[in-house]
Tab-separated table of C-alpha atoms in Angstrom:
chain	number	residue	atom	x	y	z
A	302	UNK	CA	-8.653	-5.618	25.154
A	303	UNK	CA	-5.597	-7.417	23.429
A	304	UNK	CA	-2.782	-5.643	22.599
A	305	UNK	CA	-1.741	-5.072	19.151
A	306	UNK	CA	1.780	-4.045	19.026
A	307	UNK	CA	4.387	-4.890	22.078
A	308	UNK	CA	7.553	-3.705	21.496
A	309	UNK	CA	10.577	-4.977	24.013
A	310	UNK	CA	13.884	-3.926	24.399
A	311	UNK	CA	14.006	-2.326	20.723
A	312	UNK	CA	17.546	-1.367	19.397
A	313	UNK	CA	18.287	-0.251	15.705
A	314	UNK	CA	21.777	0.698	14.952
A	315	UNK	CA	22.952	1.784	11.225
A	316	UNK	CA	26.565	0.778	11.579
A	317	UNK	CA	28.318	3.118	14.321
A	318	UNK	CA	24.453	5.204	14.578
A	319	UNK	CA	22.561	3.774	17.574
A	320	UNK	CA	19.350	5.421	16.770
A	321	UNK	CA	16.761	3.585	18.826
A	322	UNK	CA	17.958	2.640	22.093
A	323	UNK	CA	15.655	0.280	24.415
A	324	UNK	CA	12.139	0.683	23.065
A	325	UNK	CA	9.610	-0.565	25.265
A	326	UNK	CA	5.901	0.512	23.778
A	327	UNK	CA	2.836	-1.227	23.862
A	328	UNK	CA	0.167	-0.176	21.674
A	329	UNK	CA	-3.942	-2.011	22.804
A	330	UNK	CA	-5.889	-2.772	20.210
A	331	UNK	CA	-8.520	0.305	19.228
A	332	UNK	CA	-5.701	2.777	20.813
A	333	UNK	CA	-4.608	5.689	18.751
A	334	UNK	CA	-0.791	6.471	19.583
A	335	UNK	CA	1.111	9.394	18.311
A	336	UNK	CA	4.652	9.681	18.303
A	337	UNK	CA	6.196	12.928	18.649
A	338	UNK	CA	9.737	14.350	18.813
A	339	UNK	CA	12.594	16.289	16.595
A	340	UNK	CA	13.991	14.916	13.441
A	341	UNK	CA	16.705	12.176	14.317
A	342	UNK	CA	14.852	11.168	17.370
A	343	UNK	CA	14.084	7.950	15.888
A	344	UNK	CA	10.034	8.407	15.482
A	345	UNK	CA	10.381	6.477	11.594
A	346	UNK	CA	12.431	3.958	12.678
A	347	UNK	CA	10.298	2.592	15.448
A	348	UNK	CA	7.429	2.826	13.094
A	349	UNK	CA	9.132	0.985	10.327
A	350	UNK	CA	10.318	-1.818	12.779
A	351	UNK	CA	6.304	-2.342	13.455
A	352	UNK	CA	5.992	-4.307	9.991
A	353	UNK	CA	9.836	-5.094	9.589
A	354	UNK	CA	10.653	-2.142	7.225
A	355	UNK	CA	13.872	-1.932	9.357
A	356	UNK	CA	15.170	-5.184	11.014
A	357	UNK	CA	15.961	-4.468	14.218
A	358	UNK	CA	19.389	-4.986	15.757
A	359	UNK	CA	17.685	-6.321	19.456
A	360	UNK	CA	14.904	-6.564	21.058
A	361	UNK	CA	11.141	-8.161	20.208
A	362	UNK	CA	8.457	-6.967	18.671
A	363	UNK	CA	4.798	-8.616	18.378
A	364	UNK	CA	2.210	-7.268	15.832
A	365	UNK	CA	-0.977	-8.486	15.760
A	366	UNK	CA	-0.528	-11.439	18.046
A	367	UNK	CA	2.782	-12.161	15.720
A	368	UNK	CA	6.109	-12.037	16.149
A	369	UNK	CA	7.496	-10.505	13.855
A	370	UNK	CA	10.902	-10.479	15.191
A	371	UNK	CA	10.901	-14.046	14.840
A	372	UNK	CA	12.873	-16.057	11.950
A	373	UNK	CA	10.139	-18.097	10.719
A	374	UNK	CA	7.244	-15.712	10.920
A	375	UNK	CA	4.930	-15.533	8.045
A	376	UNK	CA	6.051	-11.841	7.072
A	377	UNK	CA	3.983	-11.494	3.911
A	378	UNK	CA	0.577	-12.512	5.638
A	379	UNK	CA	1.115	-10.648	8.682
A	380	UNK	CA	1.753	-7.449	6.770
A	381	UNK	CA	-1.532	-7.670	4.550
A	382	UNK	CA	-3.057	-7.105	8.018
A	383	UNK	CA	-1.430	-3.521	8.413
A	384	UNK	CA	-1.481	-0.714	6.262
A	385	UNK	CA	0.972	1.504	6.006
A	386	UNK	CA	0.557	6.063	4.682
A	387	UNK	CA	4.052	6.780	4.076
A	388	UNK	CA	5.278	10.724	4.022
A	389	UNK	CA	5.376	10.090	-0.141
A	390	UNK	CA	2.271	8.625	-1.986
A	391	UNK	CA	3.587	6.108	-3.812
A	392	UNK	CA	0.895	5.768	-5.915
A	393	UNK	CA	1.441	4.081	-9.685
A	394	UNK	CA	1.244	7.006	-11.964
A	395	UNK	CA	0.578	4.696	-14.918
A	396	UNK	CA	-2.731	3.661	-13.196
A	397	UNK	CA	-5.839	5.434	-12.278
A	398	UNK	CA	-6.904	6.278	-8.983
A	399	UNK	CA	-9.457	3.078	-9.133
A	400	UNK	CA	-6.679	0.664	-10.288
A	401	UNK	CA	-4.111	2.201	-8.143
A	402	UNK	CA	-6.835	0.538	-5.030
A	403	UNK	CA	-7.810	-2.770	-6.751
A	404	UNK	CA	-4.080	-4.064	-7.917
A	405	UNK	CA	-3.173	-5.125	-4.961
A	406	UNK	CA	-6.696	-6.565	-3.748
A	407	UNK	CA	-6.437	-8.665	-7.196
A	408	UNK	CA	-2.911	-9.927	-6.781
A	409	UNK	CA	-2.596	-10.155	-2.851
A	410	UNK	CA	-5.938	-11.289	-1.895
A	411	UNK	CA	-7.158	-12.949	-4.463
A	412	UNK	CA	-10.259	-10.909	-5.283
A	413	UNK	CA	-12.307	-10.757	-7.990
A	414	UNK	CA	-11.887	-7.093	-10.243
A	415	UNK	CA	-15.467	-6.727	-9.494
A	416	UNK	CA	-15.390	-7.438	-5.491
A	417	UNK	CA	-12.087	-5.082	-5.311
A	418	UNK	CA	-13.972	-2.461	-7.417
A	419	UNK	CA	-17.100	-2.664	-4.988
A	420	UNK	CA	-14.408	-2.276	-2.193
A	421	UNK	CA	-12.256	0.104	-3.642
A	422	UNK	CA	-15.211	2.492	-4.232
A	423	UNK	CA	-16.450	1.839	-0.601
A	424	UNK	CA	-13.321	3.372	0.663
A	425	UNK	CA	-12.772	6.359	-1.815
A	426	UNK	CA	-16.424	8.150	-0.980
A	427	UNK	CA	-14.685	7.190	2.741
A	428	UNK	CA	-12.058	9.616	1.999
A	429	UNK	CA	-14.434	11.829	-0.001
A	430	UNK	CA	-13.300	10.871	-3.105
A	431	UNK	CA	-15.902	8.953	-4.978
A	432	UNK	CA	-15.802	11.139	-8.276
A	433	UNK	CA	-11.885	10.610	-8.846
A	434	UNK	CA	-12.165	6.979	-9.371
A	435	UNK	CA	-11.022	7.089	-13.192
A	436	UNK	CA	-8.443	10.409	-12.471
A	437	UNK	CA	-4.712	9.550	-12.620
A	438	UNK	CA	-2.565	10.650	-9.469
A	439	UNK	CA	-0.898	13.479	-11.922
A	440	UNK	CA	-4.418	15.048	-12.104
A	441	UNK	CA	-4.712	15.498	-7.964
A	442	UNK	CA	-3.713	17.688	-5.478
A	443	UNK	CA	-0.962	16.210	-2.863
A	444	UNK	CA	-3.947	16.157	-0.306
A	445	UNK	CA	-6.007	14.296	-2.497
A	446	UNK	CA	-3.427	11.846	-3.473
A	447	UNK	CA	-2.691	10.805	0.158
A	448	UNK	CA	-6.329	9.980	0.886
A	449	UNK	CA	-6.257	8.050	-2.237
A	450	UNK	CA	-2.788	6.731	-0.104
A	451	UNK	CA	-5.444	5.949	3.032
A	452	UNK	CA	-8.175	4.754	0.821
A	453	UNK	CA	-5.766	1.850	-1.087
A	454	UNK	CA	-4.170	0.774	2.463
A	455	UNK	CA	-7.960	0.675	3.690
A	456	UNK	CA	-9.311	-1.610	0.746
A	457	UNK	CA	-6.821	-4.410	2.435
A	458	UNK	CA	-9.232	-4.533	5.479
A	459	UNK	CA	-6.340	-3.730	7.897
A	460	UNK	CA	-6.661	-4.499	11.785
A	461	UNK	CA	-3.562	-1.403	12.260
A	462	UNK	CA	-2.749	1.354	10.726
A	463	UNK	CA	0.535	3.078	10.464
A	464	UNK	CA	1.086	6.414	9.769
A	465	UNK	CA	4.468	8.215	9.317
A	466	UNK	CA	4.014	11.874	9.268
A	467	UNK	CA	1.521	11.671	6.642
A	468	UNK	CA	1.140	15.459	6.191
A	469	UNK	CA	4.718	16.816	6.160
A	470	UNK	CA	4.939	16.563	2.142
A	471	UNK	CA	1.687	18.326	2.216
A	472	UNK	CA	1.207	22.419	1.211
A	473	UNK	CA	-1.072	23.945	4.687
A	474	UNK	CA	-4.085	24.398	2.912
A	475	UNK	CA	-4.307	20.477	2.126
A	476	UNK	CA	-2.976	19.033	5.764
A	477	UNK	CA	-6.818	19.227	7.065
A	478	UNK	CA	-8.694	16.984	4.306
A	479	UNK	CA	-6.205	14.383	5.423
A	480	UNK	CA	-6.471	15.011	8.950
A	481	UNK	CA	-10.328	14.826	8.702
A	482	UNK	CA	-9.584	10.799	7.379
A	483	UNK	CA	-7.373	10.232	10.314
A	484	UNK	CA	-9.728	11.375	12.498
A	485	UNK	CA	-12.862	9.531	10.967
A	486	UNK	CA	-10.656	6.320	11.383
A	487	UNK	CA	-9.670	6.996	15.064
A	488	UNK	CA	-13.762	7.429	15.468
A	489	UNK	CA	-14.584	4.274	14.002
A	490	UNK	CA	-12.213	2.086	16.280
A	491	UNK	CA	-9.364	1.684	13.925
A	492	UNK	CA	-5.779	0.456	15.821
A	493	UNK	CA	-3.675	3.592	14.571
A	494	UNK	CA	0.335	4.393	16.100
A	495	UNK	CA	0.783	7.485	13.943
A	496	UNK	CA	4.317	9.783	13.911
A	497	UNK	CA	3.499	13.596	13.539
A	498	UNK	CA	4.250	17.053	13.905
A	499	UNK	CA	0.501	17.809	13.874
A	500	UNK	CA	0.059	18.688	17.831
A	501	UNK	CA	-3.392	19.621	17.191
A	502	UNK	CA	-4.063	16.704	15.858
A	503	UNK	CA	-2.109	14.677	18.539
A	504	UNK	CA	-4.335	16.589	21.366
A	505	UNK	CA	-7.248	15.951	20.123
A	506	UNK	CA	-7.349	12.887	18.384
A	507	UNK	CA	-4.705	10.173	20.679
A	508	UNK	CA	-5.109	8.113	23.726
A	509	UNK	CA	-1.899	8.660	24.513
A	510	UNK	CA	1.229	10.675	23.305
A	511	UNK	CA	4.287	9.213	23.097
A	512	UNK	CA	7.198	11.394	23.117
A	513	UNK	CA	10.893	10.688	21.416
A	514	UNK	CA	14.579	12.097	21.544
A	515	UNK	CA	17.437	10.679	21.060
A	516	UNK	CA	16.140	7.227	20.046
A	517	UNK	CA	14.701	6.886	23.622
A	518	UNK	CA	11.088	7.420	25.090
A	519	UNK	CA	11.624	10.166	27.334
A	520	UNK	CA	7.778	10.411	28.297
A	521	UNK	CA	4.055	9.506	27.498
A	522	UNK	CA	0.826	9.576	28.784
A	523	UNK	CA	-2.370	11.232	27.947
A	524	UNK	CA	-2.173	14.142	25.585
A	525	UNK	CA	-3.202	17.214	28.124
A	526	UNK	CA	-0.422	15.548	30.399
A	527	UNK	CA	2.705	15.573	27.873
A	528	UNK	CA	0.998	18.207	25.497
A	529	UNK	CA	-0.354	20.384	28.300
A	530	UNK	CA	1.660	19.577	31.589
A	531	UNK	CA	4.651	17.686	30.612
A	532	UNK	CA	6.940	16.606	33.025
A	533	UNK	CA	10.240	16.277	31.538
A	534	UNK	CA	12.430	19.558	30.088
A	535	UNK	CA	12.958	17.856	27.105
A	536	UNK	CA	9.976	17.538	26.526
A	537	UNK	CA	9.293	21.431	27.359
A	538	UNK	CA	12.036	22.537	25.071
A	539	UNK	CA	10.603	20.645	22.050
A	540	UNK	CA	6.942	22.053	22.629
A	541	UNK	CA	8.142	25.593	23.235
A	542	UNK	CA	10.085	25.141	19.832
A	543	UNK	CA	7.258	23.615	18.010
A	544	UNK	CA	4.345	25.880	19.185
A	545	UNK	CA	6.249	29.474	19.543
A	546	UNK	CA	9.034	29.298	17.205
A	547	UNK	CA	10.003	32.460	17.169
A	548	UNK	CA	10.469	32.350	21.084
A	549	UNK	CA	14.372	31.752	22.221
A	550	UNK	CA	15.128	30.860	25.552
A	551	UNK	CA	17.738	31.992	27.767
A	552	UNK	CA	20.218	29.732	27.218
A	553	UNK	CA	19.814	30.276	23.526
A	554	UNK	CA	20.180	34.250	23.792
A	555	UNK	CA	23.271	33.899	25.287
């Protein structure tokens, strides 16, 4: 299988901030990789280097065969080949949940209204919302307006999808609907290098786990390794934090 995102050498500095510090990552084409670590570990950077949300300060990074990294690459077509869920909706309030999918169809691809329509409509029963084609974003819960999130990026036929932490704006009660998506993608074949607190999620939906701290991969493998077994205390620490947080070590009692 090809790979669809090799990242080399990666480095991302905002003025004195080093905050990624020699990526290396490849991502194979079908693979679903999620990215795990504490806030500040650099998880939404790397992602937002994928499509060149962030320039990076070193390094390489191919996409889809691309280089992205490279002066003269064709940014604007490359990136109508990824979608992008963002922790936000950024949906157009003005527009209904139908328009809201077909603008950028219309504009960016060229379609016709009633091709985007057909395609549009395709992708909302995908997320399980077929009936809230003529609702405006205002009239939705936060779960349903990030499927509606999913559903637009879908309707651009992407080969990768890039999700960054799509449930953390979400109340509990809504986090599942969206995680059901996710996982229907992952089932169908769909490239996906998601960032997430969802460890649930991350065990039983990735190929591989990838895990972050201090702008550095400090380990990755299959999820019952890092999730399960992992090798490296930092790696520990986090997991105890994140699944017991009530529990305080030692160290921290002292």
């Amino acid at each position: 299988m090809s790979d669809a995102v090799v990242i080399e050498d990666l480095h991302k500095s905002f003025g004195p901030l080093e905050v990624l510090t020699g990526i290396d990552l490849t991502v194979t084409s079908g693979e679903v990789v999620c990215v795990i670590g504490p806030s500040g570990s650099g998880k939404s950077t790397l992602l937002r280097c994928v499509n060149l949300l962030e320039s990076p300060t070193r390094g390489r990074i191919h996409t889809l065969g691309v280089e992205i990294t490279d002066p003269d690459c064709e940014l604007d077509a490359l990136r109508r080949r990824i979608g992008m869920v963002f922790q936000q909706f950024n949906l157009f309030g003005h527009l209904t949940v139908l328009d809201n999918l077909t603008i950028a169809q219309r504009r960016v691809l060229r379609r016709t209204r009633a091709e985007a329509e057909r395609i549009a409509r395709e992708n909302l029963d995908r997320v399980g919302l077929g009936d809230k084609a003529g609702a405006y974003p205002a009239h939705l819960s936060g779960g349903q307006q990030q499927r509606v999130a999913i559903a637009r990026s879908l309707s651009m036929g992407p080969e990768l999808m890039l999700f960054d932490e799509p449930t953390s704006a979400l109340d509990p009660e809504l986090v599942g609907d969206v995680l059901t998506v996710m996982r229907d993608l992952a089932t169908e074949g769909m490239t996906m290098l998601v960032v997430t607190h969802e460890m649930a999620f991350a065990r039983d939906v990735a190929d591989r786990v990838v895990f972050m701290d201090g702008g550095v991969i400090v380990e990755q493998g299959a999820p019952a390794a890092v999730l399960g077994d992992p090798t490296e205390e930092r790696t520990r620490t986090f997991l105890r934090r994140v699944l017991d947080p009530t529990h305080l070590s030692d160290a921290e009692l002292d």
